[in-house]
Tab-separated table of C-alpha atoms in Angstrom:
chain	number	residue	atom	x	y	z
A	347	UNK	CA	1.610	48.274	20.304
A	348	UNK	CA	3.643	47.101	17.367
A	349	UNK	CA	6.255	49.875	18.174
A	350	UNK	CA	6.730	48.684	21.662
A	351	UNK	CA	7.083	45.091	20.471
A	352	UNK	CA	9.893	46.407	18.054
A	353	UNK	CA	11.667	48.390	20.656
A	354	UNK	CA	11.669	45.332	23.015
A	355	UNK	CA	12.790	43.078	20.140
A	356	UNK	CA	15.601	45.640	19.260
A	357	UNK	CA	16.703	45.829	23.006
A	358	UNK	CA	16.753	42.056	23.106
A	359	UNK	CA	19.038	41.920	20.069
A	360	UNK	CA	21.265	44.412	21.517
A	361	UNK	CA	21.651	42.536	24.812
A	362	UNK	CA	22.557	39.213	22.822
A	363	UNK	CA	25.156	41.134	20.992
A	364	UNK	CA	26.559	42.450	24.503
A	365	UNK	CA	26.631	39.129	25.729
A	366	UNK	CA	28.514	37.423	22.832
A	367	UNK	CA	30.840	40.239	22.555
A	368	UNK	CA	31.996	39.642	26.104
A	369	UNK	CA	31.552	35.804	26.401
A	370	UNK	CA	35.362	35.489	26.509
A	371	UNK	CA	34.898	36.669	29.993
A	372	UNK	CA	33.147	33.310	30.993
A	373	UNK	CA	36.359	31.411	29.767
A	374	UNK	CA	38.690	33.693	31.671
A	375	UNK	CA	36.875	33.592	34.745
A	376	UNK	CA	36.893	29.754	34.379
A	377	UNK	CA	40.406	29.787	33.864
A	378	UNK	CA	40.994	31.810	36.997
A	379	UNK	CA	38.949	29.484	39.154
A	380	UNK	CA	41.134	26.719	37.747
A	381	UNK	CA	44.586	28.320	38.424
A	382	UNK	CA	43.545	29.340	41.835
A	383	UNK	CA	42.102	25.868	42.547
A	384	UNK	CA	38.994	27.201	44.009
A	385	UNK	CA	37.115	23.929	43.212
A	386	UNK	CA	39.752	21.984	44.954
A	387	UNK	CA	39.852	24.350	48.040
A	388	UNK	CA	36.268	23.730	48.610
A	389	UNK	CA	36.331	20.097	47.955
A	390	UNK	CA	39.282	19.392	50.259
A	391	UNK	CA	37.264	21.201	53.060
A	392	UNK	CA	34.354	18.665	52.622
A	393	UNK	CA	31.814	21.365	52.480
A	394	UNK	CA	31.098	25.120	51.643
A	395	UNK	CA	33.618	27.907	52.727
A	396	UNK	CA	33.397	31.709	53.081
A	397	UNK	CA	35.244	33.827	50.717
A	398	UNK	CA	37.778	34.497	53.510
A	399	UNK	CA	38.368	30.933	54.062
A	400	UNK	CA	38.780	30.223	50.413
A	401	UNK	CA	41.397	33.236	50.067
A	402	UNK	CA	43.496	32.015	52.754
A	403	UNK	CA	44.133	28.765	51.171
A	404	UNK	CA	44.926	30.196	47.904
A	405	UNK	CA	48.833	29.607	47.110
A	406	UNK	CA	48.885	27.846	50.201
A	407	UNK	CA	48.300	30.962	52.386
A	408	UNK	CA	51.749	32.266	51.394
A	409	UNK	CA	50.241	35.439	49.990
A	410	UNK	CA	47.209	37.947	50.628
A	411	UNK	CA	44.889	37.653	47.845
A	412	UNK	CA	42.645	40.413	47.078
A	413	UNK	CA	39.168	39.427	48.260
A	414	UNK	CA	37.321	42.084	46.496
A	415	UNK	CA	38.520	40.935	43.173
A	416	UNK	CA	37.877	37.259	43.919
A	417	UNK	CA	34.432	38.044	45.092
A	418	UNK	CA	33.624	39.833	41.822
A	419	UNK	CA	34.918	36.687	39.785
A	420	UNK	CA	33.018	34.262	41.897
A	421	UNK	CA	29.726	36.340	41.426
A	422	UNK	CA	29.893	35.715	37.688
A	423	UNK	CA	30.742	32.018	38.166
A	424	UNK	CA	27.920	31.618	40.481
A	425	UNK	CA	25.547	33.437	38.030
A	426	UNK	CA	26.802	30.782	35.553
A	427	UNK	CA	26.131	27.997	37.998
A	428	UNK	CA	29.539	27.011	38.211
A	429	UNK	CA	29.595	27.466	41.811
A	430	UNK	CA	26.652	28.142	44.294
A	431	UNK	CA	26.245	30.431	47.255
A	432	UNK	CA	24.305	29.833	50.438
A	433	UNK	CA	23.027	32.549	52.864
A	434	UNK	CA	23.379	31.512	56.402
A	435	UNK	CA	20.364	31.786	58.347
A	436	UNK	CA	22.310	33.372	61.369
A	437	UNK	CA	23.283	36.244	59.017
A	438	UNK	CA	26.865	35.232	58.610
A	439	UNK	CA	29.252	35.452	55.878
A	440	UNK	CA	28.165	33.816	52.510
A	441	UNK	CA	29.065	30.302	51.971
A	442	UNK	CA	30.380	29.028	48.523
A	443	UNK	CA	30.126	25.321	47.507
A	444	UNK	CA	30.586	23.307	44.518
A	445	UNK	CA	28.089	22.312	41.713
A	446	UNK	CA	28.058	19.351	39.219
A	447	UNK	CA	29.872	21.817	36.959
A	448	UNK	CA	32.618	22.615	39.343
A	449	UNK	CA	33.161	19.002	40.197
A	450	UNK	CA	34.645	18.886	36.685
A	451	UNK	CA	37.241	21.517	37.817
A	452	UNK	CA	38.915	19.252	40.360
A	453	UNK	CA	42.714	18.872	39.477
A	454	UNK	CA	43.052	15.378	40.745
A	455	UNK	CA	39.815	13.746	39.848
A	456	UNK	CA	39.504	10.760	37.480
A	457	UNK	CA	36.967	13.038	35.628
A	458	UNK	CA	38.407	16.395	35.278
A	459	UNK	CA	38.392	18.998	32.470
A	460	UNK	CA	41.166	21.178	34.101
A	461	UNK	CA	43.791	20.405	31.418
A	462	UNK	CA	41.355	21.167	28.724
A	463	UNK	CA	40.442	24.589	30.387
A	464	UNK	CA	44.144	25.441	30.544
A	465	UNK	CA	45.122	24.176	27.006
A	466	UNK	CA	42.272	25.818	25.138
A	467	UNK	CA	42.402	29.118	26.998
A	468	UNK	CA	46.450	29.389	26.582
A	469	UNK	CA	47.511	32.669	24.656
A	470	UNK	CA	49.108	30.326	22.028
A	471	UNK	CA	45.614	28.581	21.308
A	472	UNK	CA	43.683	31.837	21.593
A	473	UNK	CA	45.850	33.735	18.991
A	474	UNK	CA	44.561	31.758	15.765
A	475	UNK	CA	40.961	32.910	16.519
A	476	UNK	CA	41.856	36.401	15.517
A	477	UNK	CA	42.780	35.082	12.107
A	478	UNK	CA	39.148	33.690	11.170
A	479	UNK	CA	38.267	36.647	8.913
A	480	UNK	CA	41.793	36.203	6.763
A	481	UNK	CA	40.935	32.521	6.631
A	482	UNK	CA	37.605	33.367	4.883
A	483	UNK	CA	39.232	35.954	2.590
A	484	UNK	CA	42.285	34.103	1.393
A	485	UNK	CA	41.886	30.484	2.760
A	486	UNK	CA	44.646	28.745	4.493
A	487	UNK	CA	44.756	27.692	8.167
A	488	UNK	CA	44.388	29.913	11.382
A	489	UNK	CA	46.907	28.284	13.463
A	490	UNK	CA	49.746	28.722	10.719
A	491	UNK	CA	48.723	32.257	10.115
A	492	UNK	CA	49.059	32.989	13.697
A	493	UNK	CA	52.398	31.035	14.410
A	494	UNK	CA	53.952	30.278	11.060
A	495	UNK	CA	53.612	26.504	11.600
A	496	UNK	CA	51.071	23.823	12.189
A	497	UNK	CA	50.055	22.882	16.011
A	498	UNK	CA	52.157	19.709	15.819
A	499	UNK	CA	55.248	21.483	14.766
A	500	UNK	CA	55.023	23.999	17.618
A	501	UNK	CA	54.383	21.140	20.178
A	502	UNK	CA	57.463	19.237	18.962
A	503	UNK	CA	59.714	22.303	19.712
A	504	UNK	CA	58.029	23.712	22.588
A	505	UNK	CA	58.235	21.193	25.519
A	506	UNK	CA	55.688	23.375	27.818
A	507	UNK	CA	53.063	23.709	25.168
A	508	UNK	CA	53.507	20.019	24.122
A	509	UNK	CA	52.711	18.922	27.728
A	510	UNK	CA	49.654	21.155	28.046
A	511	UNK	CA	48.507	19.939	24.720
A	512	UNK	CA	48.968	16.231	25.424
A	513	UNK	CA	47.476	16.684	28.891
A	514	UNK	CA	44.412	18.337	27.440
A	515	UNK	CA	43.784	15.464	25.060
A	516	UNK	CA	44.595	12.814	27.564
A	517	UNK	CA	41.897	14.065	30.030
A	518	UNK	CA	39.097	13.960	27.372
A	519	UNK	CA	40.360	10.620	26.229
A	520	UNK	CA	40.163	9.109	29.737
A	521	UNK	CA	36.686	9.517	30.503
A	522	UNK	CA	35.432	9.083	26.863
A	523	UNK	CA	37.359	5.545	26.963
A	524	UNK	CA	35.395	4.817	30.120
A	525	UNK	CA	32.121	5.519	28.299
A	526	UNK	CA	33.073	3.359	25.276
A	527	UNK	CA	33.980	0.572	27.652
A	528	UNK	CA	30.763	0.768	29.581
A	529	UNK	CA	28.447	1.470	26.550
A	530	UNK	CA	29.837	-0.469	23.749
A	531	UNK	CA	30.504	-3.968	25.459
A	532	UNK	CA	28.286	-5.884	22.659
A	533	UNK	CA	30.194	-4.393	19.977
A	534	UNK	CA	33.479	-5.327	21.255
A	535	UNK	CA	32.576	-8.822	22.333
A	536	UNK	CA	32.595	-10.536	18.984
A	537	UNK	CA	35.899	-9.134	17.798
A	538	UNK	CA	39.052	-11.319	17.621
A	539	UNK	CA	41.702	-8.414	16.905
A	540	UNK	CA	41.362	-4.724	16.885
A	541	UNK	CA	43.685	-2.080	15.547
A	542	UNK	CA	43.480	1.393	16.992
A	543	UNK	CA	44.660	3.764	14.182
A	544	UNK	CA	46.152	6.896	15.604
A	545	UNK	CA	46.131	5.283	19.017
A	546	UNK	CA	48.913	7.409	20.481
A	547	UNK	CA	50.823	5.543	23.199
A	548	UNK	CA	48.061	2.938	23.559
A	549	UNK	CA	45.623	4.230	26.156
A	550	UNK	CA	42.609	3.215	24.584
A	551	UNK	CA	43.442	-0.115	23.114
A	552	UNK	CA	45.019	-1.157	26.301
A	553	UNK	CA	41.909	-0.490	28.287
A	554	UNK	CA	39.927	-2.330	25.817
A	555	UNK	CA	42.007	-5.405	25.938
A	556	UNK	CA	42.005	-5.378	29.751
A	557	UNK	CA	38.119	-5.470	29.660
A	558	UNK	CA	38.021	-7.886	26.646
A	559	UNK	CA	41.278	-10.171	27.127
A	560	UNK	CA	40.129	-12.268	24.104
A	561	UNK	CA	40.929	-9.284	21.805
A	562	UNK	CA	44.416	-9.230	20.275
A	563	UNK	CA	45.208	-5.439	20.364
A	564	UNK	CA	47.389	-3.523	17.782
A	565	UNK	CA	48.253	0.220	18.560
A	566	UNK	CA	49.176	2.012	15.297
A	567	UNK	CA	50.587	5.392	15.069
A	568	UNK	CA	53.504	7.203	13.666
A	569	UNK	CA	56.959	5.505	14.478
A	570	UNK	CA	58.122	8.198	16.833
A	571	UNK	CA	54.825	8.125	18.766
A	572	UNK	CA	54.744	4.390	19.273
A	573	UNK	CA	58.386	4.271	20.336
A	574	UNK	CA	57.550	5.885	23.604
A	575	UNK	CA	54.572	3.583	24.269
A	576	UNK	CA	54.763	1.475	27.332
A	577	UNK	CA	54.318	-2.198	27.309
A	578	UNK	CA	50.749	-3.545	27.567
A	579	UNK	CA	49.739	-7.305	27.875
A	580	UNK	CA	47.856	-8.087	24.872
A	581	UNK	CA	48.749	-5.299	22.896
A	582	UNK	CA	51.368	-4.891	20.100
A	583	UNK	CA	52.607	-1.497	18.927
A	584	UNK	CA	53.153	-0.852	15.213
A	585	UNK	CA	54.587	2.427	13.722
A	586	UNK	CA	53.753	3.476	10.249
A	587	UNK	CA	51.406	6.086	8.242
A	588	UNK	CA	47.720	5.614	7.998
A	589	UNK	CA	47.761	7.162	4.602
A	590	UNK	CA	49.893	4.184	3.339
A	591	UNK	CA	48.786	1.142	4.921
A	592	UNK	CA	46.980	-0.078	8.055
A	593	UNK	CA	47.567	-3.485	9.832
A	594	UNK	CA	45.193	-6.127	9.340
A	595	UNK	CA	42.547	-7.003	11.987
A	596	UNK	CA	38.982	-7.837	12.175
A	597	UNK	CA	38.031	-4.241	13.206
A	598	UNK	CA	39.591	-0.930	13.233
A	599	UNK	CA	38.709	1.964	15.689
A	600	UNK	CA	39.397	5.637	14.989
A	601	UNK	CA	38.717	7.771	18.057
A	602	UNK	CA	38.793	11.479	17.223
A	603	UNK	CA	40.954	10.978	14.260
A	604	UNK	CA	38.935	11.699	11.111
A	605	UNK	CA	37.828	15.242	12.259
A	606	UNK	CA	41.414	16.265	12.156
A	607	UNK	CA	41.211	15.800	8.162
A	608	UNK	CA	39.348	17.031	5.120
A	609	UNK	CA	36.827	14.855	3.166
A	610	UNK	CA	39.538	13.721	0.547
A	611	UNK	CA	42.005	12.769	3.395
A	612	UNK	CA	39.274	10.993	5.354
A	613	UNK	CA	38.207	8.823	2.193
A	614	UNK	CA	41.846	7.880	1.821
A	615	UNK	CA	42.113	6.702	5.384
A	616	UNK	CA	38.762	4.859	5.174
A	617	UNK	CA	39.822	3.010	1.994
A	618	UNK	CA	42.944	1.836	3.895
A	619	UNK	CA	40.813	0.700	6.549
A	620	UNK	CA	38.736	-1.304	4.314
A	621	UNK	CA	41.789	-3.146	2.808
A	622	UNK	CA	42.788	-3.826	6.595
A	623	UNK	CA	39.557	-5.804	7.575
A	624	UNK	CA	37.620	-8.833	6.300
A	625	UNK	CA	34.828	-8.110	3.740
A	626	UNK	CA	32.579	-10.410	5.846
A	627	UNK	CA	32.006	-9.438	9.398
A	628	UNK	CA	34.754	-6.706	9.402
A	629	UNK	CA	33.894	-3.246	10.559
A	630	UNK	CA	35.246	0.196	11.276
A	631	UNK	CA	34.316	1.887	14.524
A	632	UNK	CA	34.340	5.716	14.374
A	633	UNK	CA	34.294	7.600	17.614
A	634	UNK	CA	33.107	11.051	16.753
A	635	UNK	CA	30.828	14.150	17.038
A	636	UNK	CA	27.738	14.191	14.898
A	637	UNK	CA	26.560	17.549	14.311
A	638	UNK	CA	22.676	17.926	14.460
A	639	UNK	CA	21.531	21.285	12.992
A	640	UNK	CA	18.317	21.434	15.109
A	641	UNK	CA	19.514	19.264	17.917
A	642	UNK	CA	18.590	20.110	21.509
A	643	UNK	CA	20.540	17.278	23.319
A	644	UNK	CA	22.991	18.162	26.344
A	645	UNK	CA	26.042	18.292	23.941
A	646	UNK	CA	24.641	19.380	20.564
A	647	UNK	CA	25.595	23.034	20.790
A	648	UNK	CA	29.178	22.116	22.055
A	649	UNK	CA	29.671	20.264	18.549
A	650	UNK	CA	29.215	23.584	16.706
A	651	UNK	CA	31.788	25.304	18.895
A	652	UNK	CA	34.281	22.491	18.355
A	653	UNK	CA	33.892	22.921	14.519
A	654	UNK	CA	35.316	26.320	14.995
A	655	UNK	CA	37.992	24.912	17.160
A	656	UNK	CA	38.932	22.829	14.276
A	657	UNK	CA	39.142	25.972	12.140
A	658	UNK	CA	41.320	27.608	14.828
A	659	UNK	CA	43.833	24.730	15.593
A	660	UNK	CA	43.606	21.927	12.907
A	661	UNK	CA	42.725	21.459	9.193
A	662	UNK	CA	39.785	19.304	9.764
A	663	UNK	CA	36.020	19.864	10.487
A	664	UNK	CA	33.089	18.263	12.684
A	665	UNK	CA	30.459	16.625	10.435
A	666	UNK	CA	26.592	16.121	10.174
A	667	UNK	CA	25.072	12.693	9.720
A	668	UNK	CA	24.932	13.418	5.847
A	669	UNK	CA	28.508	14.664	5.714
A	670	UNK	CA	29.681	11.429	7.389
A	671	UNK	CA	27.475	9.303	5.029
A	672	UNK	CA	29.463	11.015	2.098
A	673	UNK	CA	32.979	10.079	3.117
A	674	UNK	CA	31.793	6.684	4.241
A	675	UNK	CA	30.501	5.934	0.827
A	676	UNK	CA	33.603	7.325	-0.588
A	677	UNK	CA	35.690	5.054	1.538
A	678	UNK	CA	33.687	1.955	0.796
A	679	UNK	CA	31.316	1.787	3.717
A	680	UNK	CA	27.711	2.252	2.343
A	681	UNK	CA	26.237	0.584	5.334
A	682	UNK	CA	26.612	2.089	9.042
A	683	UNK	CA	24.791	2.332	12.207
A	684	UNK	CA	25.121	5.170	14.799
A	685	UNK	CA	25.025	4.333	18.406
A	686	UNK	CA	24.402	7.090	20.822
A	687	UNK	CA	26.467	6.967	24.006
A	688	UNK	CA	26.329	9.328	27.054
A	689	UNK	CA	29.421	11.536	25.823
A	690	UNK	CA	30.091	14.414	23.387
A	691	UNK	CA	31.009	12.014	20.615
A	692	UNK	CA	28.688	8.941	19.103
A	693	UNK	CA	29.876	5.697	17.724
A	694	UNK	CA	29.507	4.981	14.020
A	695	UNK	CA	29.788	1.414	13.317
A	696	UNK	CA	30.588	0.961	9.519
A	697	UNK	CA	30.616	-2.110	7.500
A	698	UNK	CA	32.630	-2.575	4.090
A	699	UNK	CA	30.921	-2.971	0.892
A	700	UNK	CA	30.998	-6.421	-0.551
């Protein structure tokens, strides 16, 4: 009996390695569905379609798609529950339909992950993953090893990649902003002024001020970034460097900023935040992933994957609560509160030491 159990365990172990070995196929099939606009074709029809009907709409019907190849790709995506398939009672052709997952693959939806699918699976973004072992042996940054420069430098001289990169970040920011506004009303209601550090062109702070017009909003980023920012009522744009000084306000918000930096840099940023807010009633609002080693929440596993994305594409890291506590204390924020919201990230409210 023991020998049989061992054999079964070994077979299961082998199967797991095969699955992880080819897990890239899931990403490529997903990217294919996005590029072919499969979800959009089904959605625009208002209901399920046969494979032939889907194929006839690909590329506006100007080409003759290979239905056999499409069927094989869809077969995997159905197994992954990205799409679903119905067997008509009359024995007709199979009907393909959307699931809750494929609704996030609609190009023109307010809530879409299409730009992220295209950005993260672009060859330029995939190349650094092949340098992980080199990073372990030698140190250094995977993106720079792959391309000879950091991601920001590549984006600055490659307009197509720059658009792909910015669109990817903007799509996730859009629905995270919506969650912050709906789940953090009380936290924003008592603030008179708020500075968004690393706020880009002002998308987040403008939406906050729109919902809470009593707040004086400040969008703070590098001068060349804020120079292209549109005008928003109740928002002023200030250019500068978060490592030098941050504009004064009742509170500071940092959304997906600190994970881009190592611990020492984060402590420098937090110390500048502390100087910018009142000692009494001031606070820093950090919107970031909190890794939970034994977490079983809907997004918990994604956090560990994104930590590796930070190795591939940036110089930062995702952090556990203990790691957040360490840099918060180093930055002068011994007291904090974690607020869970229905999103990949959580909100950490940090209060300055007296």
